[in-house]
Short mmCIF file of C-alpha atoms and ligand atoms in Angstrom, two decimals:
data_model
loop_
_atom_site.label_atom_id
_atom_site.label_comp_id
_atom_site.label_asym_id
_atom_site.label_seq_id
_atom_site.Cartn_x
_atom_site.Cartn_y
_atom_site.Cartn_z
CA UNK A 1045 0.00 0.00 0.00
CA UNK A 1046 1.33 3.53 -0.80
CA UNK A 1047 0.21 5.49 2.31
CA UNK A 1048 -0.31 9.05 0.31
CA UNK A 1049 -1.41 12.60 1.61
CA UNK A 1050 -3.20 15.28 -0.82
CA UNK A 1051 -2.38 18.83 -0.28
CA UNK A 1052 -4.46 21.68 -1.93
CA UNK A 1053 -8.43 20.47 -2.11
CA UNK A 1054 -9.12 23.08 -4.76
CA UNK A 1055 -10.39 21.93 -8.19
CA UNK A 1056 -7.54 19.40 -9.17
CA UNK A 1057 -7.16 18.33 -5.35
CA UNK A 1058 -10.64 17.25 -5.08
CA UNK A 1059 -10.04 15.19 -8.36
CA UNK A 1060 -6.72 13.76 -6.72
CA UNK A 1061 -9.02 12.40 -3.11
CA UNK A 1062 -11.82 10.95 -5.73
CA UNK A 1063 -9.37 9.26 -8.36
CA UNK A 1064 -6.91 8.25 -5.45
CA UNK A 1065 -9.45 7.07 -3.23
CA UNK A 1066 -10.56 4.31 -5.82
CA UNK A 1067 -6.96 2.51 -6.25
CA UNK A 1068 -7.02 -0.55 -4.30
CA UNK A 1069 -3.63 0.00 -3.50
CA UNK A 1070 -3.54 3.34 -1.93
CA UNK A 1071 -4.14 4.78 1.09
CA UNK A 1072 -5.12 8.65 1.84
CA UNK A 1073 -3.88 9.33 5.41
CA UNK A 1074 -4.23 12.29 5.31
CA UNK A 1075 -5.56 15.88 3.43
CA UNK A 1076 -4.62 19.59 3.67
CA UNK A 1077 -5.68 22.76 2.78
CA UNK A 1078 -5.55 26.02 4.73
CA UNK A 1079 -9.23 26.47 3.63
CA UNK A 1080 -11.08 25.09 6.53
CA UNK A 1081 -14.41 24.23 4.83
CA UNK A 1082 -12.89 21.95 2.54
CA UNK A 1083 -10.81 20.04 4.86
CA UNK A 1084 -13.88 19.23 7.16
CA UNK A 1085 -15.92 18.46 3.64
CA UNK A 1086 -12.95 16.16 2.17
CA UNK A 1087 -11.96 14.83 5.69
CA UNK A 1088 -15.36 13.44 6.37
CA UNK A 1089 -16.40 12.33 3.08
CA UNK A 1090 -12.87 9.91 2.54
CA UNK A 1091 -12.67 9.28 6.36
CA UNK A 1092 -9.06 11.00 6.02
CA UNK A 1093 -6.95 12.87 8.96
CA UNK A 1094 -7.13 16.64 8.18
CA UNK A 1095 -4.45 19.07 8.15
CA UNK A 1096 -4.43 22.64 7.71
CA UNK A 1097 -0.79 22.84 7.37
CA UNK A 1098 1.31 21.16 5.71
CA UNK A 1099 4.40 21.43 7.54
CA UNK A 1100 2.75 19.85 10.43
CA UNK A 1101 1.35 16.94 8.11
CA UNK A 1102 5.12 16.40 7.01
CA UNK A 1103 6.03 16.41 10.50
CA UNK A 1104 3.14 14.05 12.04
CA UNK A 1105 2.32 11.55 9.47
CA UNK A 1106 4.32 8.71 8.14
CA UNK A 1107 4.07 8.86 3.90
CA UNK A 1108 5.47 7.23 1.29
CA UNK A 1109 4.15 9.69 -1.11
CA UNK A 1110 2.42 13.02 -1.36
CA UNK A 1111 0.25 14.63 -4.16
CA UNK A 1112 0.60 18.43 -4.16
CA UNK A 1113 -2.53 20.11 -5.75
CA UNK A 1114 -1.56 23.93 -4.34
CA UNK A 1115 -1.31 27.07 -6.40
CA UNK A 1116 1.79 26.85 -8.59
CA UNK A 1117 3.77 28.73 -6.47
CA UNK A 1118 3.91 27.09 -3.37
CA UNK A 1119 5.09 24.07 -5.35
CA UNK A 1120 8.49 24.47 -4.19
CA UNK A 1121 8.30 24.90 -0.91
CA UNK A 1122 6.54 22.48 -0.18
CA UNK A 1123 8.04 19.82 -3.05
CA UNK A 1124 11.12 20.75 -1.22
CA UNK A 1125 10.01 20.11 2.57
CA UNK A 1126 8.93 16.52 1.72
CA UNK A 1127 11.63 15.57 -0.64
CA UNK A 1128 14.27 16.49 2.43
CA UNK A 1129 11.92 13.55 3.94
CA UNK A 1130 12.17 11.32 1.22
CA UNK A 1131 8.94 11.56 1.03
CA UNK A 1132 7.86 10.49 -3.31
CA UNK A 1133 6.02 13.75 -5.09
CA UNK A 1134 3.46 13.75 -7.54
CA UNK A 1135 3.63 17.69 -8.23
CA UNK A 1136 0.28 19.06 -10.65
CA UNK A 1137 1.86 21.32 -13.62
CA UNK A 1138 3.43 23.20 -14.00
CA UNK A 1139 6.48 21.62 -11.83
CA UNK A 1140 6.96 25.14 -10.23
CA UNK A 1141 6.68 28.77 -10.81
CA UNK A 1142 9.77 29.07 -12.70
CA UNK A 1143 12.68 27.23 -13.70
CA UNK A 1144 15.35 28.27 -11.00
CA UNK A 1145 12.99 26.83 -8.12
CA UNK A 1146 12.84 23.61 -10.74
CA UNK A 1147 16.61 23.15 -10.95
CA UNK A 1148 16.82 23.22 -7.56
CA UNK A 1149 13.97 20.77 -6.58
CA UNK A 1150 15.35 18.32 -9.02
CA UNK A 1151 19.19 18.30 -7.33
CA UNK A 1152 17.62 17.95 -4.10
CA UNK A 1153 15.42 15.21 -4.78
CA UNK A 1154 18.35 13.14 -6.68
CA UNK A 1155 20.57 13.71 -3.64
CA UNK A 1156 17.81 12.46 -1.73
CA UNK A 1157 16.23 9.61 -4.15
CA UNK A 1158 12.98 10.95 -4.38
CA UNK A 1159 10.92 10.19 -7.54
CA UNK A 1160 9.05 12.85 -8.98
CA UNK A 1161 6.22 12.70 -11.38
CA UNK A 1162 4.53 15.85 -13.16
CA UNK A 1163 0.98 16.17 -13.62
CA UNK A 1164 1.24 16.82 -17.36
CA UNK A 1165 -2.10 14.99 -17.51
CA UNK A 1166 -2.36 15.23 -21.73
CA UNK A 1167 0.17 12.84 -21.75
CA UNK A 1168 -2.29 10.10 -20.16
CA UNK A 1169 -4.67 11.58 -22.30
CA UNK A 1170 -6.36 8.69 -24.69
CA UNK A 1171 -6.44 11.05 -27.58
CA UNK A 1172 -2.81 12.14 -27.59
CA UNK A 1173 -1.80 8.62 -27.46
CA UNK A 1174 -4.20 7.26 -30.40
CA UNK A 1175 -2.37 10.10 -32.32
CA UNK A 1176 0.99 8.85 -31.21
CA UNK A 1177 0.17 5.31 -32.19
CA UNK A 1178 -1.03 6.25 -35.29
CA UNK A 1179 2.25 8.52 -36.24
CA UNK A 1180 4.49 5.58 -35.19
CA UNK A 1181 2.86 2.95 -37.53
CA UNK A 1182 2.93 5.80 -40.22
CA UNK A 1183 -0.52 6.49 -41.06
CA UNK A 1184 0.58 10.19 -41.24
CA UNK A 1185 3.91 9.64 -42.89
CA UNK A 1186 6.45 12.94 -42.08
CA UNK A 1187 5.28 15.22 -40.07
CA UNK A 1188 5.12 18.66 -41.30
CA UNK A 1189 3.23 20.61 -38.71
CA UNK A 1190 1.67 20.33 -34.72
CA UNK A 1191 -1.12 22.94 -33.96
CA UNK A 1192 -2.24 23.43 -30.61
CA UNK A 1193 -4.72 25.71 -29.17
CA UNK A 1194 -5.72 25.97 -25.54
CA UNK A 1195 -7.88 28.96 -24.58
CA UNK A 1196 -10.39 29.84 -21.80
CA UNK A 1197 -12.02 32.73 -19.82
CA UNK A 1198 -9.75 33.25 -16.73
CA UNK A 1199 -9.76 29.88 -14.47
CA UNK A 1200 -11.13 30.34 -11.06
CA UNK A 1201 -7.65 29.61 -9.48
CA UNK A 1202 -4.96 32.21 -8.36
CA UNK A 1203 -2.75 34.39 -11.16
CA UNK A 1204 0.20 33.90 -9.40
CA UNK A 1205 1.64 32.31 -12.73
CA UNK A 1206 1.05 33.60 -16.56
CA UNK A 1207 -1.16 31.78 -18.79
CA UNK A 1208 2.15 31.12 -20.53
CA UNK A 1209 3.50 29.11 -17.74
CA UNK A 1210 -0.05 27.66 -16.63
CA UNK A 1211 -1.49 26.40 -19.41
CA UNK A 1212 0.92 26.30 -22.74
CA UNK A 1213 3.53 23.93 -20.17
CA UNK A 1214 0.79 21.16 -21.20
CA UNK A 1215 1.06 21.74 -24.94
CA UNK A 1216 4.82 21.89 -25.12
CA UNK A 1217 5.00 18.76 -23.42
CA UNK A 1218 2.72 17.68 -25.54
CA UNK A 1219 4.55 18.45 -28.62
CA UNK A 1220 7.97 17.29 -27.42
CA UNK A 1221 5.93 13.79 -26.63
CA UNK A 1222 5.06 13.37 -30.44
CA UNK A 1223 8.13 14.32 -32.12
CA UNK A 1224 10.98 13.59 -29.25
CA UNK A 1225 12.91 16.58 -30.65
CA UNK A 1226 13.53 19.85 -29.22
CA UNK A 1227 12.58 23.22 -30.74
CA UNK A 1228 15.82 25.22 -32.73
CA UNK A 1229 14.02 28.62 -32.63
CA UNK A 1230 11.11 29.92 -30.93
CA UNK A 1231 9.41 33.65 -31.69
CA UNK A 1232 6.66 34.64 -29.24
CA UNK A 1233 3.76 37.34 -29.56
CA UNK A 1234 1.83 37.92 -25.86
CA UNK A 1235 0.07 40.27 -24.74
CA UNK A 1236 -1.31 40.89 -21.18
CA UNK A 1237 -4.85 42.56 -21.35
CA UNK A 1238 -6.74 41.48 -18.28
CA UNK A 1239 -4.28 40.16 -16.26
CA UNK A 1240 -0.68 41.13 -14.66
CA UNK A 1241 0.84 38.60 -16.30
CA UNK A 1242 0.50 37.08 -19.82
CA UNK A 1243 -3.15 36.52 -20.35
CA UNK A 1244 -2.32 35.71 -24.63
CA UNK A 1245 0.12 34.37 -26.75
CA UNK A 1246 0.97 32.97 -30.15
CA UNK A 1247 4.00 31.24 -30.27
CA UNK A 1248 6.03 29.57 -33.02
CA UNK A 1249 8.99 26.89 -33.54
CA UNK A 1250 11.04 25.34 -35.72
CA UNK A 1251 12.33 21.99 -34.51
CA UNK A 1252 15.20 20.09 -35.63
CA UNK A 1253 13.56 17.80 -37.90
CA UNK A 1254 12.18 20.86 -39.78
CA UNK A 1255 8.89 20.57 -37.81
CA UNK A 1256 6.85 23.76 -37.45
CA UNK A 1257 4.82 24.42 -33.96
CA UNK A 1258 2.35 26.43 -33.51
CA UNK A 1259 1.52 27.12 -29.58
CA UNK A 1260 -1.55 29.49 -28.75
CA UNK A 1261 -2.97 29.90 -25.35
CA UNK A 1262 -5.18 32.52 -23.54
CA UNK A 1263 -7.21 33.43 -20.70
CA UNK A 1264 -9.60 35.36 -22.49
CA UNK A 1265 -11.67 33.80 -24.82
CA UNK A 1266 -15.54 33.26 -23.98
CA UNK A 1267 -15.45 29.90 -24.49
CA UNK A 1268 -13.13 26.56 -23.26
CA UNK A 1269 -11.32 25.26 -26.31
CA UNK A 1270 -8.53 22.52 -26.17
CA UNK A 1271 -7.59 21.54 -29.99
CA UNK A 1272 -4.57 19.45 -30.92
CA UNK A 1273 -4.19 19.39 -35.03
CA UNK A 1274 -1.03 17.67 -36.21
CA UNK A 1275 -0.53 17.83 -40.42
CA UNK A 1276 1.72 15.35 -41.91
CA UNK A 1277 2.52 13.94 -45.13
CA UNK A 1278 -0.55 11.83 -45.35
CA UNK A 1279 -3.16 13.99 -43.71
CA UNK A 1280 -4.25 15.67 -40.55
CA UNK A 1281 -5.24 14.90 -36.95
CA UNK A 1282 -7.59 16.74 -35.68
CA UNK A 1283 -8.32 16.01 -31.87
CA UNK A 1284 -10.20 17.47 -28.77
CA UNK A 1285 -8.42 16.94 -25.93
CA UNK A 1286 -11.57 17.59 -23.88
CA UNK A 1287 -14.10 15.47 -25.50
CA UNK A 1288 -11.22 12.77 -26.57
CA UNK A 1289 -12.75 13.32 -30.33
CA UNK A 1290 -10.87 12.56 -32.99
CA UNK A 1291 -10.19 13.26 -36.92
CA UNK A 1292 -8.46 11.90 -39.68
CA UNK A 1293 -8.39 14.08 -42.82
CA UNK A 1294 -6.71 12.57 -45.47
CA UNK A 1295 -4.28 14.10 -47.74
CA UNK A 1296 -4.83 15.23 -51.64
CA UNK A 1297 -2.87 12.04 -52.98
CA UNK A 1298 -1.71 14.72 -55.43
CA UNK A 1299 -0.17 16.92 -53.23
CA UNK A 1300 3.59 15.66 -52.77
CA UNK A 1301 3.66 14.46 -56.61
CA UNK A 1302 6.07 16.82 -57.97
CA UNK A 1303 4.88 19.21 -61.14
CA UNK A 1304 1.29 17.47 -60.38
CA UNK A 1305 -0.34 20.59 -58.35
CA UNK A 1306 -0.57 23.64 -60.35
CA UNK A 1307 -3.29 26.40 -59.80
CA UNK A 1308 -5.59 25.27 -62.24
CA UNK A 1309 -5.03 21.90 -60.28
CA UNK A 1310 -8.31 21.65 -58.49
CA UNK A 1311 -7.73 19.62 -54.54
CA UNK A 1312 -10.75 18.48 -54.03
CA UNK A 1313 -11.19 17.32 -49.91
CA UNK A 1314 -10.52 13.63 -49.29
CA UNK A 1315 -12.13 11.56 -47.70
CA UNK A 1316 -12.31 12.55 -43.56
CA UNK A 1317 -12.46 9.56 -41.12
CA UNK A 1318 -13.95 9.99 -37.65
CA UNK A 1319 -11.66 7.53 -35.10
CA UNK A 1320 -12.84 5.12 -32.75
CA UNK A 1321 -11.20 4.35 -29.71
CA UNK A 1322 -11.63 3.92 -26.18
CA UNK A 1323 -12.29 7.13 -24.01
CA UNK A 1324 -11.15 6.96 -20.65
CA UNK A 1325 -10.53 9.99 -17.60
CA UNK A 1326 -6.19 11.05 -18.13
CA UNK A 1327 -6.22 11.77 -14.19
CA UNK A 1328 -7.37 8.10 -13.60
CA UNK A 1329 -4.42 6.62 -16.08
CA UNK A 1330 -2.37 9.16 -14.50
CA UNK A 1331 -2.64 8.66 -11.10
CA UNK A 1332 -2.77 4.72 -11.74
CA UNK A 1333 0.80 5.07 -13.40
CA UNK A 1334 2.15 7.39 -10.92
CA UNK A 1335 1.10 4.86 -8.01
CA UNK A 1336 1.98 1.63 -10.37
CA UNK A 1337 5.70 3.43 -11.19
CA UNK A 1338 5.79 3.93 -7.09
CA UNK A 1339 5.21 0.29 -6.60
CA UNK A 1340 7.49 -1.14 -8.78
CA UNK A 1341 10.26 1.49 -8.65
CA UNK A 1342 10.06 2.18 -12.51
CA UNK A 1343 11.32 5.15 -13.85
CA UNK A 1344 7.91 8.16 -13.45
CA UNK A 1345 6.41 8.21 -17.23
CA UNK A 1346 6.29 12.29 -16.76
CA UNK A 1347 9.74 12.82 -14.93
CA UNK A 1348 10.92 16.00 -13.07
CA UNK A 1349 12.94 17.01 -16.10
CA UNK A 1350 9.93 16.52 -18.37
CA UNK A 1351 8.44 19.34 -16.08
CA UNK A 1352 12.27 21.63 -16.79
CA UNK A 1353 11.81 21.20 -20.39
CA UNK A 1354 8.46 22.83 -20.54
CA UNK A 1355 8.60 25.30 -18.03
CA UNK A 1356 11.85 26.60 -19.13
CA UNK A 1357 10.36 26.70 -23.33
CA UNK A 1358 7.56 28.46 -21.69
CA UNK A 1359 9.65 31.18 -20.14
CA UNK A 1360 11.83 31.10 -23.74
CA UNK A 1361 8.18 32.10 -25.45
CA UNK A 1362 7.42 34.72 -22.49
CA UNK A 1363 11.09 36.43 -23.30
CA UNK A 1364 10.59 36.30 -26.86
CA UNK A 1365 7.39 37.90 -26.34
CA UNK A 1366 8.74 40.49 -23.91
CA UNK A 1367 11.83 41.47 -26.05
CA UNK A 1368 10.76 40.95 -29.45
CA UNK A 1369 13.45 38.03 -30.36
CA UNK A 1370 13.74 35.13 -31.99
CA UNK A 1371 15.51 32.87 -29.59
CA UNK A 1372 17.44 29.81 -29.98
N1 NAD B 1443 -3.38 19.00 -14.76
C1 NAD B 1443 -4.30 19.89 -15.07
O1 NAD B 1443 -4.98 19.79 -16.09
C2 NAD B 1443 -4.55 21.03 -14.16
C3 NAD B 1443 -5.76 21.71 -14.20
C4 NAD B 1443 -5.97 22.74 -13.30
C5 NAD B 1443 -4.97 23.10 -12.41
N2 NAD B 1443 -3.78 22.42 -12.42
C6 NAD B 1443 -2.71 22.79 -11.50
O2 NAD B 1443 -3.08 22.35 -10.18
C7 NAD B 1443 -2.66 23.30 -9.20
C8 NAD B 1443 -3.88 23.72 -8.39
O3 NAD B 1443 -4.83 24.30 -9.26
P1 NAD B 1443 -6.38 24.29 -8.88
O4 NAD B 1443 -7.11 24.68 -10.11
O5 NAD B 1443 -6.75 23.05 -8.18
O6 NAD B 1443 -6.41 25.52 -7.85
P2 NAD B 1443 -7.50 25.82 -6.73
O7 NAD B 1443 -7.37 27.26 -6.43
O8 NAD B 1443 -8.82 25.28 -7.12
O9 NAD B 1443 -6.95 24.96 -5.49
C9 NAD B 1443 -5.85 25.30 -4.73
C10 NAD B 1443 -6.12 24.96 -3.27
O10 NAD B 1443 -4.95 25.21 -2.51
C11 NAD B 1443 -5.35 25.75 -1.26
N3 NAD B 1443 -4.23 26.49 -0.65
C12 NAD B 1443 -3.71 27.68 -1.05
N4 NAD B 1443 -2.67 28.01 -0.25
C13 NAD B 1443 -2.53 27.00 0.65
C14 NAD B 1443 -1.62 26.76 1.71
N5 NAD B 1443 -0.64 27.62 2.01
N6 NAD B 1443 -1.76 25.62 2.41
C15 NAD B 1443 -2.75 24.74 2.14
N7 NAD B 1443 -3.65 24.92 1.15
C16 NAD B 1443 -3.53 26.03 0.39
C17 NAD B 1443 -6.54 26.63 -1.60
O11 NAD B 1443 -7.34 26.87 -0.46
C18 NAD B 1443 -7.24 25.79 -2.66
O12 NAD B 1443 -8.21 24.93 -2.10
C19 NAD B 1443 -1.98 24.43 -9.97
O13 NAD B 1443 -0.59 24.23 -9.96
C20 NAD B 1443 -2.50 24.29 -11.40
O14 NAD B 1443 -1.58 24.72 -12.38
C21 NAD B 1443 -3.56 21.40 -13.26
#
């Protein structure tokens, strides 16, 4: 049994107690959160100790692992507290509020042994990984392009991060997942209209393989969008990461024959193939491989350095934006 504590019962903590509370081989000792209404909820609806600090739950409880589900920037601190305990850290994205804090969590938890896994939940996403399956047996042939678009009115959690850092850490992971190459250049356009920090951005990249990325994010559209399109050779993906829908567009046969496309050439849509495949919730996979990894000390499938890459492209796309520059 893993004997595991969540701290932070806001949106994504709540989902941690439900999804946690079903493994057969876990055990919630214990929750926190300095809110006192949603300890006493949480407390008495899992039969859980609560806490409404955690440096007191560190100190009291015996753990093997601990889930924190806090604003963004108390990652650190308290990432750092338990991992001087050896205590194992599933950390929600992104890792922390910026990449020095990062650097630093990760040397302390190797000195210490700690694994650390990082709730870059689209990776456990079913969608993503039909996609992924589908590029390695070469239904798309070479890909030429990834698309992704993640926008939203403002979430009802703190600002103490940009929408840069909160929410385009998921696609960049994302992207890196796919094509397991890293980005040559990156130019950034943001903007920050509502909120102090970014609140809109447009980002692009060149990768290694000649890959194009496209990143867009924002906290001010009316409506939730969370669209993954990924062009290749053969045709296009087109997938919702929210309602795990998926598209196939196939390519103009045409297209790549050389001297064959000309602008009287009229490319006419192919045929466009809607993908079954079986739906299931990311934070239940994730939290399953997260405890499963624990258990059988295999290396986490989202490691602590997956969390550095992202956060540190994000804050790349936030300087390009700031200073106008391409960057390498
Ligand atoms: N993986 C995902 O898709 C996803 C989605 C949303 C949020 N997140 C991440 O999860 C984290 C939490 O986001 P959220 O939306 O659940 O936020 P939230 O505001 O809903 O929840 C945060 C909770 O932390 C509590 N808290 C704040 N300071 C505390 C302290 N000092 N001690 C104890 N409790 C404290 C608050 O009372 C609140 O209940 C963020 O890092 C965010 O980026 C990830």
């Amino acid at each position: 049994m893993i004997k595991i504590a969540v701290i932070g019962l806001g949106y994504m903590g709540q989902g941690h107690v439900r999804v946690l509370s079903s493994l057969s081989e876990v055990d919630i000792v214990a929750v926190c959160d300095k809110d006192f209404q949603k300890t006493e909820k949480i407390s008495k609806q899992y039969r859980v100790k609560p806490y409404r600090n955690f440096k007191k739950l560190l100190k009291e409880e015996e753990l093997d692992a601990i889930s924190i589900c806090l604003p963004t920037s108390l990652h650190f601190i308290v990432a750092s507290n338990a991992a001087k305990k050896g205590i194992a850290l599933f950390i929600e994205k992104p890792i922390c509020s910026n990449s020095k804090e990062a650097k630093k969590l990760i040397e302390l938890a190797r000195f210490k042994k700690t694994p650390i896994m990082v709730g870059h939940i689209e990776r456990f996403n079913p969608v993503v990984n039909e996609i992924k399956q589908r590029i390695k047996l070469g239904e798309l042939g070479r890909i030429l392009q990834i698309h992704t678009q993640r926008f939203s009115p403002p979430p009802a959690r703190a600002f103490d991060v940009s929408a840069v850092v909160d929410l385009a850490t998921h696609d960049i992971d994302i992207i890196q997942y796919l094509l397991d190459q890293k980005p040559v250049r990156i130019y950034a356009e943001t903007d920050n209209k509502a909120h102090r920090k970014e609140d809109l951005m447009a980002a692009i990249l060149r990768f290694k393989n000649g890959v194009i990325g496209l990143v867009e994010v924002s906290w001010l559209h009316p409506t939730k969008i969370r669209r993954l399109t990924v062009l290749g050779e053969n045709g296009m993906y087109v997938a919702d990461y929210i309602t795990q829908e998926l598209f196939f567009y196939r390519q103009n046969e045409n297209l790549f024959r050389k001297n064959n496309i000309s602008p009287t050439t009229p490319i006419t849509q192919a045929d466009i193939v809607k993908i079954a495949f079986q739906a299931k919730e990311p934070l239940e996979i994730e939290l399953e491989s997260f405890i499963q990894e624990l258990l059988s000390g295999a290396k986490m499938s989202v490691t602590a350095e997956d969390g550095l890459v992202a956060l540190t492209l994000a804050e790349k796309m936030i300087n390009s934006g700031t200073f106008h520059k391409v960057l390498k």
